[in-house]
Amino acid sequence: MFRKNPKFQHQQPASAKNELKLTEDDLLDQLALKKGSGLFMGAYSVEQIEAVCERSGLFPNLRKQGFTDFRILIEPLEDFSQALKFYSKFIDADHLLGELRVREVKIDPPEALADFFDKEPRMLAMDWLLMQNPFRAFSPERLRLPGQEHPGLGQARKVLKILLMFCRLRRLSGLLNFPEYFHNAAIYQYAFHFYSPEQEALLTSLPRDLHPLDLAEMSWAIEWNCVRDLANSTIFEWQPGSQILPIAPGFHDYLVSDSYSVQVHGWCNQQKFELDKNKFEFMWQREFEEIKHV
């Protein structure tokens, strides 16, 4: 499932173009919440989170996979944020099922798009989201993806359901995440859209030009620098950008606007990629056994 590098906490991805600006006011807000760090997001107890996980179907689904005796830990971090960790039976690294790091941020939209947004809209930013099965091995049918240490749990939609509930309770404008890998963004494109039309276009142009590679193969090809950006005569590198799941009308209106759609299609037409087949096949043969973990 999704994994995002903690280095993106409290800053926008520096390498992405036309990115949302996150104001620094959220640092003060997080510092104020530090006094109540025993509560998740300064408001929710372990017991409340357990109840939400039950009602949402997350814990029942995990029990069907053989997990029992769930343990939840709210861990304060040095940068005034928090980590919400889920374990099965024992609180240690070998029994870690999931970890979530979120924070509320204020968005400073560009002046040209001010009509689409409320004044200083707030969003729930996911700096890190990990769901894993530490007791299951990778297989030829379930290959390891870049960034994974263990197979996922298949509970992405349940987790999003919980996060959206938090957003609505706190009257936030939506969810914000920064996919660290191409496959993260591709998996979540059913609900999320990139703020940048250029980045959104990559979710169409890369599969188009790298066909017939599947998602795992595409993600590894990008990770191994096997994809050429023909438009810029460079090796393509995936850059994390702001991906939005809108709740407030302003964000939704922007992402479904004609202006946004025209820009996405325009970038799709400009973007051209090519697979270095020889390099990819060499890397795949060399790494395949390690990727399969069998």
Coordinates of C-alpha atoms in Angstrom, one line a residue:
M1 CA 0.0 0.0 0.0
F2 CA 0.9 3.6 0.1
R3 CA 4.2 4.6 1.6
K4 CA 5.4 8.2 1.8
N5 CA 8.8 9.3 2.9
P6 CA 8.7 11.3 6.2
K7 CA 11.0 13.8 4.6
F8 CA 7.9 15.4 3.1
Q9 CA 6.5 16.4 6.5
H10 CA 5.8 20.0 6.9
Q11 CA 6.9 21.0 3.5
Q12 CA 5.5 20.8 0.0
P13 CA 7.4 18.6 -2.5
A14 CA 10.1 20.9 -3.7
S15 CA 10.6 19.3 -7.1
A16 CA 7.0 19.3 -8.3
K17 CA 5.8 22.1 -10.5
N18 CA 2.8 24.3 -9.9
E19 CA 2.3 22.9 -6.5
L20 CA 0.0 23.9 -3.7
K21 CA 1.5 26.1 -1.1
L22 CA 1.2 24.9 2.5
T23 CA 1.3 27.7 5.0
E24 CA 3.6 27.6 8.0
D25 CA 0.7 28.3 10.4
D26 CA 0.1 24.6 10.7
L27 CA 3.4 24.3 12.6
L28 CA 2.0 26.5 15.4
D29 CA -1.2 24.5 15.4
Q30 CA 0.7 21.2 15.8
L31 CA 2.7 22.7 18.6
A32 CA -0.4 23.7 20.4
L33 CA -1.8 20.2 20.0
K34 CA 1.4 18.8 21.5
K35 CA 0.0 19.3 25.0
G36 CA -2.7 16.8 24.1
S37 CA -0.4 14.3 22.3
G38 CA -2.1 11.4 24.1
L39 CA -5.0 12.0 21.7
F40 CA -4.7 11.5 18.0
M41 CA -4.9 14.8 16.2
G42 CA -5.4 16.3 19.6
A43 CA -9.0 14.9 19.7
Y44 CA -9.3 11.2 19.4
S45 CA -8.5 8.5 22.1
V46 CA -7.3 5.0 21.4
E47 CA -10.7 3.7 22.4
Q48 CA -12.4 6.0 19.9
I49 CA -10.1 4.9 17.1
E50 CA -10.6 1.3 17.9
A51 CA -14.4 1.8 17.7
V52 CA -14.0 3.6 14.3
C53 CA -11.8 0.7 13.0
E54 CA -14.5 -1.8 14.0
R55 CA -17.5 0.2 12.5
S56 CA -15.6 0.9 9.3
G57 CA -15.0 -2.8 8.7
L58 CA -11.2 -2.5 8.9
F59 CA -10.7 -4.7 12.0
P60 CA -13.3 -7.3 10.9
N61 CA -11.6 -7.6 7.5
L62 CA -8.2 -8.0 9.2
R63 CA -9.6 -10.8 11.4
K64 CA -10.6 -12.6 8.3
Q65 CA -7.0 -12.6 7.3
G66 CA -6.1 -14.2 10.6
F67 CA -5.1 -11.2 12.7
T68 CA -6.3 -10.8 16.3
D69 CA -5.7 -8.8 19.5
F70 CA -5.2 -5.4 17.8
R71 CA -3.0 -2.9 19.6
I72 CA -3.1 0.8 18.8
L73 CA -0.2 3.2 19.8
I74 CA -0.3 7.0 19.4
E75 CA 3.3 8.1 19.3
P76 CA 4.4 11.7 19.4
L77 CA 7.2 12.7 17.1
E78 CA 9.9 15.3 17.4
D79 CA 8.4 17.6 14.7
F80 CA 5.2 18.0 16.7
S81 CA 3.3 15.5 14.6
Q82 CA 2.1 12.0 15.6
A83 CA 2.3 8.5 14.4
L84 CA -0.7 6.2 14.7
K85 CA 0.5 2.6 14.7
F86 CA -1.5 -0.6 14.5
Y87 CA -0.2 -4.0 15.8
S88 CA -1.4 -7.5 16.1
K89 CA -0.8 -9.2 19.5
F90 CA 2.5 -7.5 20.3
I91 CA 3.8 -3.9 20.1
D92 CA 7.0 -4.5 18.2
A93 CA 8.3 -4.1 14.7
D94 CA 7.6 -7.8 13.8
H95 CA 3.9 -7.3 14.5
L96 CA 3.4 -3.9 12.9
L97 CA 0.4 -3.9 10.5
G98 CA 0.1 -0.2 9.8
E99 CA 1.4 3.3 10.5
L100 CA -0.3 6.6 9.7
R101 CA 1.1 10.1 10.0
V102 CA -1.2 12.9 9.3
R103 CA -1.5 16.7 10.0
E104 CA -3.9 19.5 9.2
V105 CA -2.5 22.0 6.8
K106 CA -3.7 25.4 5.5
I107 CA -3.6 25.8 1.7
D108 CA -2.6 29.0 0.0
P109 CA -4.0 28.7 -3.5
P110 CA -2.6 30.8 -6.4
E111 CA -4.4 34.0 -7.0
A112 CA -5.5 32.9 -10.4
L113 CA -7.5 30.1 -8.9
A114 CA -8.8 31.9 -5.8
D115 CA -12.4 31.7 -7.1
F116 CA -12.3 27.9 -6.7
F117 CA -11.3 27.9 -3.0
D118 CA -12.5 29.0 0.4
K119 CA -10.4 31.4 2.3
E120 CA -7.4 29.5 3.7
P121 CA -8.9 26.0 3.2
R122 CA -7.6 23.3 5.5
M123 CA -6.8 19.8 4.5
L124 CA -5.7 16.6 6.1
A125 CA -2.2 15.8 4.7
M126 CA -1.0 12.2 4.8
D127 CA 2.8 12.3 5.3
W128 CA 3.1 8.6 5.7
L129 CA 0.7 5.7 5.3
L130 CA 1.8 2.0 5.5
M131 CA -0.3 -1.1 5.7
Q132 CA 1.5 -4.4 5.5
N133 CA 1.3 -8.1 6.3
P134 CA 4.6 -8.9 8.0
F135 CA 3.8 -12.6 8.1
R136 CA 3.2 -13.1 4.4
A137 CA 5.9 -13.6 1.8
F138 CA 6.0 -12.2 -1.7
S139 CA 5.3 -14.6 -4.5
P140 CA 5.3 -14.7 -8.4
E141 CA 1.6 -13.8 -8.2
R142 CA 2.2 -11.0 -5.7
L143 CA 5.5 -9.3 -6.6
R144 CA 7.2 -6.8 -4.4
L145 CA 6.7 -3.2 -5.5
P146 CA 9.3 -0.4 -5.0
G147 CA 9.4 0.7 -1.4
Q148 CA 7.7 -2.4 0.0
E149 CA 9.2 -4.6 2.7
H150 CA 6.1 -6.8 3.1
P151 CA 2.9 -7.5 1.0
G152 CA 0.0 -5.1 1.6
L153 CA -3.2 -5.9 3.4
G154 CA -5.7 -4.9 0.7
Q155 CA -7.5 -2.4 3.0
A156 CA -6.8 0.9 1.2
R157 CA -10.4 1.8 0.8
K158 CA -11.3 1.1 4.4
V159 CA -8.4 3.4 5.5
L160 CA -9.6 6.1 3.2
K161 CA -13.1 5.8 4.5
I162 CA -11.8 6.4 8.1
L163 CA -9.7 9.4 7.0
L164 CA -12.6 10.9 5.1
M165 CA -14.7 10.6 8.3
F166 CA -12.0 12.5 10.2
C167 CA -12.0 15.2 7.5
R168 CA -15.8 15.7 7.7
L169 CA -15.8 15.7 11.5
R170 CA -13.1 18.4 11.4
R171 CA -14.8 20.3 8.5
L172 CA -11.7 20.0 6.3
S173 CA -11.7 20.5 2.5
G174 CA -10.2 17.2 1.6
L175 CA -7.3 14.7 1.8
L176 CA -3.9 15.6 0.5
N177 CA -1.1 13.1 -0.1
F178 CA 2.3 13.0 -1.8
P179 CA 2.8 9.6 -3.6
E180 CA 6.4 8.5 -3.3
Y181 CA 6.2 6.1 -6.2
F182 CA 4.3 5.9 -9.5
H183 CA 2.3 2.9 -8.4
N184 CA 1.0 4.7 -5.3
A185 CA -0.5 7.5 -7.5
A186 CA -1.9 5.0 -10.0
I187 CA -3.6 2.9 -7.4
Y188 CA -5.3 5.9 -5.9
Q189 CA -6.3 7.7 -9.0
Y190 CA -9.9 6.4 -8.7
A191 CA -10.4 8.9 -5.9
F192 CA -7.5 11.4 -6.0
H193 CA -6.3 13.8 -8.7
F194 CA -3.1 15.8 -8.8
Y195 CA -3.3 19.5 -8.2
S196 CA -0.9 19.9 -11.1
P197 CA -2.4 19.1 -14.5
E198 CA 1.1 18.1 -15.7
Q199 CA 1.5 15.5 -13.0
E200 CA -2.1 14.2 -13.5
A201 CA -1.3 13.7 -17.2
L202 CA 1.5 11.3 -16.3
L203 CA -1.1 8.8 -15.1
T204 CA -2.3 8.5 -18.7
S205 CA 0.8 9.1 -20.7
L206 CA 3.1 6.7 -18.9
P207 CA 0.7 3.6 -19.2
R208 CA 0.0 4.6 -22.8
D209 CA 3.7 4.7 -23.8
L210 CA 4.9 1.8 -21.7
H211 CA 2.2 -0.6 -22.8
P212 CA 2.0 -3.6 -22.4
L213 CA 3.9 -3.4 -19.0
D214 CA 1.7 -4.0 -16.0
L215 CA 1.7 -1.7 -13.0
A216 CA 4.5 -3.5 -11.1
E217 CA 6.7 -3.6 -14.3
M218 CA 6.1 0.1 -14.9
S219 CA 6.9 1.1 -11.4
W220 CA 10.2 -1.0 -11.5
A221 CA 11.1 0.4 -14.9
I222 CA 10.8 3.9 -13.5
E223 CA 12.7 3.0 -10.3
W224 CA 15.5 1.5 -12.4
N225 CA 15.8 4.5 -14.7
C226 CA 14.6 2.5 -17.7
V227 CA 12.2 5.1 -19.0
R228 CA 13.3 7.9 -21.3
D229 CA 11.5 11.3 -21.3
L230 CA 11.6 11.9 -25.1
A231 CA 10.1 15.4 -24.8
N232 CA 13.0 16.6 -22.6
S233 CA 15.7 14.2 -23.7
T234 CA 16.3 12.9 -20.2
I235 CA 15.7 9.8 -18.0
F236 CA 12.3 10.1 -16.4
E237 CA 12.3 10.4 -12.7
W238 CA 9.1 10.2 -10.6
Q239 CA 8.6 13.3 -8.4
P240 CA 6.0 13.4 -5.6
G241 CA 3.3 16.0 -6.1
S242 CA 0.1 17.0 -4.3
Q243 CA -2.7 14.6 -4.9
I244 CA -6.1 15.6 -3.7
L245 CA -9.3 13.8 -2.7
P246 CA -11.7 16.7 -2.6
I247 CA -14.6 17.2 -0.1
A248 CA -15.2 20.9 -0.4
P249 CA -16.9 22.2 -3.5
G250 CA -14.0 24.5 -4.4
F251 CA -11.5 21.7 -4.8
H252 CA -14.0 19.5 -6.6
D253 CA -14.9 22.3 -9.0
Y254 CA -11.3 23.0 -9.9
L255 CA -10.5 19.3 -10.6
V256 CA -13.6 18.9 -12.8
S257 CA -13.3 22.2 -14.5
D258 CA -12.8 22.6 -18.3
S259 CA -9.6 24.5 -17.7
Y260 CA -8.1 21.7 -15.7
S261 CA -9.2 19.0 -18.2
V262 CA -7.8 21.0 -21.1
Q263 CA -4.5 21.3 -19.4
V264 CA -4.3 17.6 -18.6
H265 CA -5.1 16.7 -22.2
G266 CA -2.5 19.2 -23.4
W267 CA 0.2 17.7 -21.2
C268 CA -0.8 14.2 -22.3
N269 CA -0.2 15.2 -25.9
Q270 CA 3.2 16.7 -25.1
Q271 CA 4.5 13.9 -22.9
K272 CA 6.3 11.1 -24.7
F273 CA 8.1 8.2 -23.1
E274 CA 10.1 5.3 -24.3
L275 CA 11.2 2.1 -22.5
D276 CA 14.8 1.1 -22.6
K277 CA 13.9 -2.5 -23.2
N278 CA 17.4 -3.9 -23.1
K279 CA 18.2 -2.3 -19.7
F280 CA 14.8 -3.2 -18.3
E281 CA 15.0 -6.9 -19.4
F282 CA 18.5 -7.1 -17.9
M283 CA 17.4 -5.6 -14.6
W284 CA 14.3 -7.7 -14.5
Q285 CA 16.3 -10.9 -15.0
R286 CA 19.0 -9.9 -12.5
E287 CA 16.5 -8.8 -9.8
F288 CA 13.6 -11.1 -10.4
E289 CA 14.4 -13.6 -7.8
E290 CA 14.9 -10.9 -5.2
I291 CA 11.7 -9.2 -6.2
K292 CA 9.7 -12.4 -5.9
H293 CA 11.2 -13.2 -2.5
V294 CA 10.9 -16.9 -3.2

